[in-house]
JSON list of C-alpha atoms in Angstrom, two decimals:
[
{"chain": "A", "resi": 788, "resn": "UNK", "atom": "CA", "xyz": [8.28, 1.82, 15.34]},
{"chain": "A", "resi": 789, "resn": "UNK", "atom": "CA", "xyz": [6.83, 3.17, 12.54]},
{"chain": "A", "resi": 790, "resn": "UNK", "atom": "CA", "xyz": [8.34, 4.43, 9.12]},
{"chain": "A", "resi": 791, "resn": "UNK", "atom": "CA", "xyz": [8.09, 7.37, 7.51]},
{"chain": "A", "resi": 792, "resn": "UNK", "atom": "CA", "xyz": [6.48, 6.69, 4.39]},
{"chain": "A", "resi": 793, "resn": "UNK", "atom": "CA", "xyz": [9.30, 9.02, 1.77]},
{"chain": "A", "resi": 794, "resn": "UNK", "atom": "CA", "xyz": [12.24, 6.60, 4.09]},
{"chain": "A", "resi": 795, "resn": "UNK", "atom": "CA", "xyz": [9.93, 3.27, 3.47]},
{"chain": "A", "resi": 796, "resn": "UNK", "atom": "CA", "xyz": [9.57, 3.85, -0.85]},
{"chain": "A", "resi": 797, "resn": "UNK", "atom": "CA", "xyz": [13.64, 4.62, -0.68]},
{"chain": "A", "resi": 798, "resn": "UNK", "atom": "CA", "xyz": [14.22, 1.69, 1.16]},
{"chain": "A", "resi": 799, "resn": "UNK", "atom": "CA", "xyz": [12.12, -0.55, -1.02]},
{"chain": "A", "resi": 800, "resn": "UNK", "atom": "CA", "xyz": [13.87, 1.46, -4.25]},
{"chain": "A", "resi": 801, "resn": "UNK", "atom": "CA", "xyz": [17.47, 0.58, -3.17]},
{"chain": "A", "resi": 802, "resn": "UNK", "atom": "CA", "xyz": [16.59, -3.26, -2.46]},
{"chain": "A", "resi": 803, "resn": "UNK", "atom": "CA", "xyz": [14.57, -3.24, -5.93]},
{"chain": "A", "resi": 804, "resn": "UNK", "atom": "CA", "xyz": [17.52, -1.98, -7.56]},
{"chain": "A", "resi": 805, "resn": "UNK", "atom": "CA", "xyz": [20.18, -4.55, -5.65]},
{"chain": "A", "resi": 806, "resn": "UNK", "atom": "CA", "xyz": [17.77, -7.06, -6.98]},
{"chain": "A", "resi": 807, "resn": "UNK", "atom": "CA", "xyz": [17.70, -5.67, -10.17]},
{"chain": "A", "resi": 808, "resn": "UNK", "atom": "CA", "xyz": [21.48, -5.55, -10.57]},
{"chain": "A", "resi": 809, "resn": "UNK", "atom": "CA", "xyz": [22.05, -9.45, -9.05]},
{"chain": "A", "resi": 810, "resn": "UNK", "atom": "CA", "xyz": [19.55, -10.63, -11.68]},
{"chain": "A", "resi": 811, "resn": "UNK", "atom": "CA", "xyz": [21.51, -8.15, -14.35]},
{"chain": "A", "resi": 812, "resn": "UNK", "atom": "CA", "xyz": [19.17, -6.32, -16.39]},
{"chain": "A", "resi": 813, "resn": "UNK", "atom": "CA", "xyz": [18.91, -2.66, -17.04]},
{"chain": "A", "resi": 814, "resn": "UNK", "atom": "CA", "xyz": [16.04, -0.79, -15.56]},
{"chain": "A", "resi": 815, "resn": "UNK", "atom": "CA", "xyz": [14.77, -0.67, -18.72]},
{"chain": "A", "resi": 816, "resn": "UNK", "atom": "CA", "xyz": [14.88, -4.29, -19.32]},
{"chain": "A", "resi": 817, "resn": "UNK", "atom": "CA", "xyz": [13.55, -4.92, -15.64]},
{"chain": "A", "resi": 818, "resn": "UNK", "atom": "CA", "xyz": [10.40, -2.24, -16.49]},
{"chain": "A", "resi": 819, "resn": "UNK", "atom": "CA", "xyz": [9.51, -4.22, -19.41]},
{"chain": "A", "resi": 820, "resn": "UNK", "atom": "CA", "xyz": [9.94, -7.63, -17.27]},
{"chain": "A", "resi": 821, "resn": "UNK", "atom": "CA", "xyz": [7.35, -6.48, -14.75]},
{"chain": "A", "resi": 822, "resn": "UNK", "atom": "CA", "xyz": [5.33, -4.83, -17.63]},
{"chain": "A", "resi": 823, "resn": "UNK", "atom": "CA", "xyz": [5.60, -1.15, -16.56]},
{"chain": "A", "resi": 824, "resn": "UNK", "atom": "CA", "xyz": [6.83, 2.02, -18.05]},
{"chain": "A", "resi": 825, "resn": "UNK", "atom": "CA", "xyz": [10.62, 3.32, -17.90]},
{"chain": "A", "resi": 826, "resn": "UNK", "atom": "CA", "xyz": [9.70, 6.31, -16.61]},
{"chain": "A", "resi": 827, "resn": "UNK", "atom": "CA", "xyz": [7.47, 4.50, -13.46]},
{"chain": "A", "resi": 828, "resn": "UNK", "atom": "CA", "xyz": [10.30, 1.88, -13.00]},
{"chain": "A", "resi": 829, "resn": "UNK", "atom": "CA", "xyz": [12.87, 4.42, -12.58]},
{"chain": "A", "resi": 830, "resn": "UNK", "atom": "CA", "xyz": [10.44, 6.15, -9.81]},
{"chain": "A", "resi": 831, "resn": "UNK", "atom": "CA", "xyz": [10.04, 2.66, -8.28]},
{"chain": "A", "resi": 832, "resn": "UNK", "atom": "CA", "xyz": [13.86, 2.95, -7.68]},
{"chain": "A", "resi": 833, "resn": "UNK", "atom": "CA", "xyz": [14.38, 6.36, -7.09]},
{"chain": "A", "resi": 834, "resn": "UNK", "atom": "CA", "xyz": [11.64, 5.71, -3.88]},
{"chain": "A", "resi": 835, "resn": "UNK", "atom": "CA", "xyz": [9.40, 8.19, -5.37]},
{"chain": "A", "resi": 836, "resn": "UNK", "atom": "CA", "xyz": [6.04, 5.55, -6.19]},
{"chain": "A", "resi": 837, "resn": "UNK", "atom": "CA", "xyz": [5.01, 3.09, -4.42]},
{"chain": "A", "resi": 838, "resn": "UNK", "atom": "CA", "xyz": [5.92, -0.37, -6.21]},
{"chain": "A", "resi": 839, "resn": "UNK", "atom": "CA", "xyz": [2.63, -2.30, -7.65]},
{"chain": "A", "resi": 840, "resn": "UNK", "atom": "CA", "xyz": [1.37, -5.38, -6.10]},
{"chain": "A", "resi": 841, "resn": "UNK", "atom": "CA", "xyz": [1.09, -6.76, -9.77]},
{"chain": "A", "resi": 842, "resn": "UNK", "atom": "CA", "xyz": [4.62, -6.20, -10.31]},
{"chain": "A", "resi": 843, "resn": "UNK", "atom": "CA", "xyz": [5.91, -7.35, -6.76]},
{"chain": "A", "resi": 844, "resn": "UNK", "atom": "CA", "xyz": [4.21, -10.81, -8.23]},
{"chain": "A", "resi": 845, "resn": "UNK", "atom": "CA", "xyz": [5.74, -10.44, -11.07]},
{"chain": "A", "resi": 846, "resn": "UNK", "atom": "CA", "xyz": [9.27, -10.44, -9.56]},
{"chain": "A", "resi": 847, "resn": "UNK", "atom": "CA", "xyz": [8.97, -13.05, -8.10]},
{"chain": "A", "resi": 848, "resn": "UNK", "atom": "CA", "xyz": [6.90, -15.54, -10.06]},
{"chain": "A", "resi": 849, "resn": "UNK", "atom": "CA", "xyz": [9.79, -14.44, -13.27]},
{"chain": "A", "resi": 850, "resn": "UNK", "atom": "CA", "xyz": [13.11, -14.27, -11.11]},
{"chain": "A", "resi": 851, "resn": "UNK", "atom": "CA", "xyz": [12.12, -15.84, -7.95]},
{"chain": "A", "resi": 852, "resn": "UNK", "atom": "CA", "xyz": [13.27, -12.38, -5.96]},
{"chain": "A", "resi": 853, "resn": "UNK", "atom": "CA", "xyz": [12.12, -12.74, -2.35]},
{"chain": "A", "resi": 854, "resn": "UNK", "atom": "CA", "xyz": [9.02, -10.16, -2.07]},
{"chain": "A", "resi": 855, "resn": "UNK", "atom": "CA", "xyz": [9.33, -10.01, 1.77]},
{"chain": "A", "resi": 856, "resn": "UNK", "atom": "CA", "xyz": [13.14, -8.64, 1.68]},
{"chain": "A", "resi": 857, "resn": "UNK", "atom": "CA", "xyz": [12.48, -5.93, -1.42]},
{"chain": "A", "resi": 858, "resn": "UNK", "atom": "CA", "xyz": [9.27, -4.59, 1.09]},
{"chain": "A", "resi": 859, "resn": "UNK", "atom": "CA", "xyz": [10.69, -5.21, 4.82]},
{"chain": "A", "resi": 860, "resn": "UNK", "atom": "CA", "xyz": [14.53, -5.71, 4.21]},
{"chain": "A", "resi": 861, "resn": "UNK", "atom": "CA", "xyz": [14.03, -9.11, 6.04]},
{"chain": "A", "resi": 862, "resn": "UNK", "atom": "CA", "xyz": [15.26, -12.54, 4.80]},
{"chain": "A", "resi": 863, "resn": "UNK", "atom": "CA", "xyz": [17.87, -12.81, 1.45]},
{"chain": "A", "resi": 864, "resn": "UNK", "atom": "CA", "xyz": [17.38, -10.78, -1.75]},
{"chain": "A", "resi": 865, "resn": "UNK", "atom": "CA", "xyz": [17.08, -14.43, -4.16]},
{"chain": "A", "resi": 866, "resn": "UNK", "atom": "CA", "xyz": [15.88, -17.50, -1.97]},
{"chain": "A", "resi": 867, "resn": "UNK", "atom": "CA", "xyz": [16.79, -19.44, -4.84]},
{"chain": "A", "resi": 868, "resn": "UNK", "atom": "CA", "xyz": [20.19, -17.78, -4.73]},
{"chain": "A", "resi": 869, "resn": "UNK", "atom": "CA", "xyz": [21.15, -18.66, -1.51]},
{"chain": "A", "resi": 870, "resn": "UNK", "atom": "CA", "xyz": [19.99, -22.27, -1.83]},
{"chain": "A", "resi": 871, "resn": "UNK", "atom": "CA", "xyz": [21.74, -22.43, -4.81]},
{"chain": "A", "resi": 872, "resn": "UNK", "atom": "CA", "xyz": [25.34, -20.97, -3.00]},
{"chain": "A", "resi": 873, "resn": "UNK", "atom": "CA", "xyz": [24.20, -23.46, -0.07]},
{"chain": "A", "resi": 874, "resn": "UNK", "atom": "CA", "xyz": [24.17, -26.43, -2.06]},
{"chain": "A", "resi": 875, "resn": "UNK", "atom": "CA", "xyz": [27.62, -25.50, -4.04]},
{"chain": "A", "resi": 876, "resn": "UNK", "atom": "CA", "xyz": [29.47, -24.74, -0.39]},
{"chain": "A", "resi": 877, "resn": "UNK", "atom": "CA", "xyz": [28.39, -28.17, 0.39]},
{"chain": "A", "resi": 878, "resn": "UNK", "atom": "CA", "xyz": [29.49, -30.10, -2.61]},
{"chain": "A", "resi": 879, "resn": "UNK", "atom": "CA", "xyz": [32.98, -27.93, -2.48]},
{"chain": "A", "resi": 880, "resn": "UNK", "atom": "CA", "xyz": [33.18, -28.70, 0.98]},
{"chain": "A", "resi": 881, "resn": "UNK", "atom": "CA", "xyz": [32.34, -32.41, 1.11]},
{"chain": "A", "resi": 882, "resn": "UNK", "atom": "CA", "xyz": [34.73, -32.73, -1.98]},
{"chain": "A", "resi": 883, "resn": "UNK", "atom": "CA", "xyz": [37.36, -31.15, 0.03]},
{"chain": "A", "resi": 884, "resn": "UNK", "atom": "CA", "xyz": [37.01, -33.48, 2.86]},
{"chain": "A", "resi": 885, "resn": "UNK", "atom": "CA", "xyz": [36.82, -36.66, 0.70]},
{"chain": "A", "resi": 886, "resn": "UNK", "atom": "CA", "xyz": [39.65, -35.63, -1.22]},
{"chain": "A", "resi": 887, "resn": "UNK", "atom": "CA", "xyz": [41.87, -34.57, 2.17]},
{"chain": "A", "resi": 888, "resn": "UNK", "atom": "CA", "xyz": [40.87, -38.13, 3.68]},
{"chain": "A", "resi": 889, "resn": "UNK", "atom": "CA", "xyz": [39.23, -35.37, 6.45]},
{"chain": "A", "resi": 890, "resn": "UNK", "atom": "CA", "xyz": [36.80, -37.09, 9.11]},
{"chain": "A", "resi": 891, "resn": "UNK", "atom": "CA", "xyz": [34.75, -34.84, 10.80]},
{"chain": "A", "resi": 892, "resn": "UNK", "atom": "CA", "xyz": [31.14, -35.48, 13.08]},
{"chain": "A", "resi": 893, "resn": "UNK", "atom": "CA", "xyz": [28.32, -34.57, 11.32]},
{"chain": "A", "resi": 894, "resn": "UNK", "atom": "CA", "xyz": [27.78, -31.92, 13.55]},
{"chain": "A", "resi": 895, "resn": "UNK", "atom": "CA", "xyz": [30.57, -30.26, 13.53]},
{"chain": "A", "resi": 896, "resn": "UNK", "atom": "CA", "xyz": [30.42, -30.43, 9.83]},
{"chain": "A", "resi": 897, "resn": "UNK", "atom": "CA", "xyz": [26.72, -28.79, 10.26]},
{"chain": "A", "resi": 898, "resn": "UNK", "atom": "CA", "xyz": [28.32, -26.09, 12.38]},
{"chain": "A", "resi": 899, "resn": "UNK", "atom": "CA", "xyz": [30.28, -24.72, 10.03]},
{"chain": "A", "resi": 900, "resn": "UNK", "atom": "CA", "xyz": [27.71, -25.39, 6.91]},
{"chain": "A", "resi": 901, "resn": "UNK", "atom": "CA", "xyz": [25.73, -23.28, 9.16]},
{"chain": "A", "resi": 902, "resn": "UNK", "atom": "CA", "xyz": [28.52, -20.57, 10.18]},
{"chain": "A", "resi": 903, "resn": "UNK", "atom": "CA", "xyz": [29.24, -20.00, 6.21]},
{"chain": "A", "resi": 904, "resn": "UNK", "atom": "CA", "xyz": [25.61, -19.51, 5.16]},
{"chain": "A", "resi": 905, "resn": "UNK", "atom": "CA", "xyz": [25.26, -17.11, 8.03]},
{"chain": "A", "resi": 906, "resn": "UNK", "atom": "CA", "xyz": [28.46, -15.00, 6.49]},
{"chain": "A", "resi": 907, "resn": "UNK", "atom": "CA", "xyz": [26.61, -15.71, 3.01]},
{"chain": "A", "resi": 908, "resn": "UNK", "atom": "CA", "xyz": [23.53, -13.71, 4.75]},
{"chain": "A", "resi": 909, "resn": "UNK", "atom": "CA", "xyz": [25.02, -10.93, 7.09]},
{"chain": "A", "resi": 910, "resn": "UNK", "atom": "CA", "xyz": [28.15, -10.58, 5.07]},
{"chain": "A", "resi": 911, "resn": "UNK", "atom": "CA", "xyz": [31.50, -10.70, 4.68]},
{"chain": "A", "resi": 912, "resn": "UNK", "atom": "CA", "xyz": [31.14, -14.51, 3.23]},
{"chain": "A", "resi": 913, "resn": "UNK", "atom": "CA", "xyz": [33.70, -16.38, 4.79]},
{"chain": "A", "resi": 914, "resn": "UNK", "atom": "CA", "xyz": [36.20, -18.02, 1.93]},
{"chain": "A", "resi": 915, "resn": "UNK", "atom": "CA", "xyz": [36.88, -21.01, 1.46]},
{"chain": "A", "resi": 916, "resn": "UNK", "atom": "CA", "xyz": [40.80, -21.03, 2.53]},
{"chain": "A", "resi": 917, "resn": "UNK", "atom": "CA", "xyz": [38.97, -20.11, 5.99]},
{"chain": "A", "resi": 918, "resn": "UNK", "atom": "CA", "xyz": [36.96, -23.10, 5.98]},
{"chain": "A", "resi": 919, "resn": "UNK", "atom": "CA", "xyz": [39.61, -25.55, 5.35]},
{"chain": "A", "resi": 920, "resn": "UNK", "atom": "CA", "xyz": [41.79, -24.12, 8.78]},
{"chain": "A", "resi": 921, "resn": "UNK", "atom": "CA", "xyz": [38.36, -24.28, 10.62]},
{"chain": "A", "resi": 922, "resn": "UNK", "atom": "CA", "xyz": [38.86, -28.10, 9.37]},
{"chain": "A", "resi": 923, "resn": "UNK", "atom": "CA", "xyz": [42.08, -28.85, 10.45]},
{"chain": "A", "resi": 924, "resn": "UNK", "atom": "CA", "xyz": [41.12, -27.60, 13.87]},
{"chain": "A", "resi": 925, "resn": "UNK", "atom": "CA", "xyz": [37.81, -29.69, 14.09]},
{"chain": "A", "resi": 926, "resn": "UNK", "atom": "CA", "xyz": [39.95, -32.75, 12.57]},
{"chain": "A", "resi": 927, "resn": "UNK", "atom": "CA", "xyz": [38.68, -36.25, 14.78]}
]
């Protein structure tokens, strides 16, 4: 199904501005980052002009912001973000196990390193506390 082009520059200005405001500049810190005006940025967000190619690159070459989700809405804002929180749920998690004296199969294990990054993605990210009673009831 095809977009309307005025819905499709909103859409792209609301995820440029989410990604704007997880790497935390100002949009006139962010204009000068991608080497544009104030005044175009601030369109760019607003959904009014079309976002440059040049400064789609920019993005992501500078803050590693995933192109394909600021365009489509597909995939995570920051790839580099989520492997990031992937990697530090794992550490916490194996930590918790090793210091609980917690066995569990590595699949099972998988299954819920899997079932967290999901939350990570869809939203709401499960917490911790929840992953520890998903532990005691996968215990071996």
């Amino acid at each position: 199904m095809r977009q309307n082009p005025t819905d499709l520059l909103v859409g792209i200005g609301a995820r440029l501005a989410i990604t704007r405001n997880e790497i935390g500049l100002s949009q006139s810190d962010m204009a000068k980052e991608i080497g544009v005006s104030l005044r175009a940025y601030h369109s760019y967000e607003k959904g009014e002009r079309g976002l440059p190619i040049e400064a789609l690159v920019m993005l992501d070459e500078k803050f590693g912001a995933d192109v394909t989700w600021i365009l489509l809405g597909t995939k995570a804002a920051r790839v580099q973000h989520d492997i990031d929180a992937l990697e530090e749920f794992e550490t916490s998690l194996d930590r918790f196990l090793t210091d609980q004296g917690i066995r569990i199969k590595s699949e099972k294990r998988g299954a819920i390193v899997a079932r967290w990054y999901r939350s990570l993605i869809d939203g709401p990210e499960i917490k911790m506390e929840d992953v520890h009673t998903w532990i005691e009831l996968l215990r071996e």
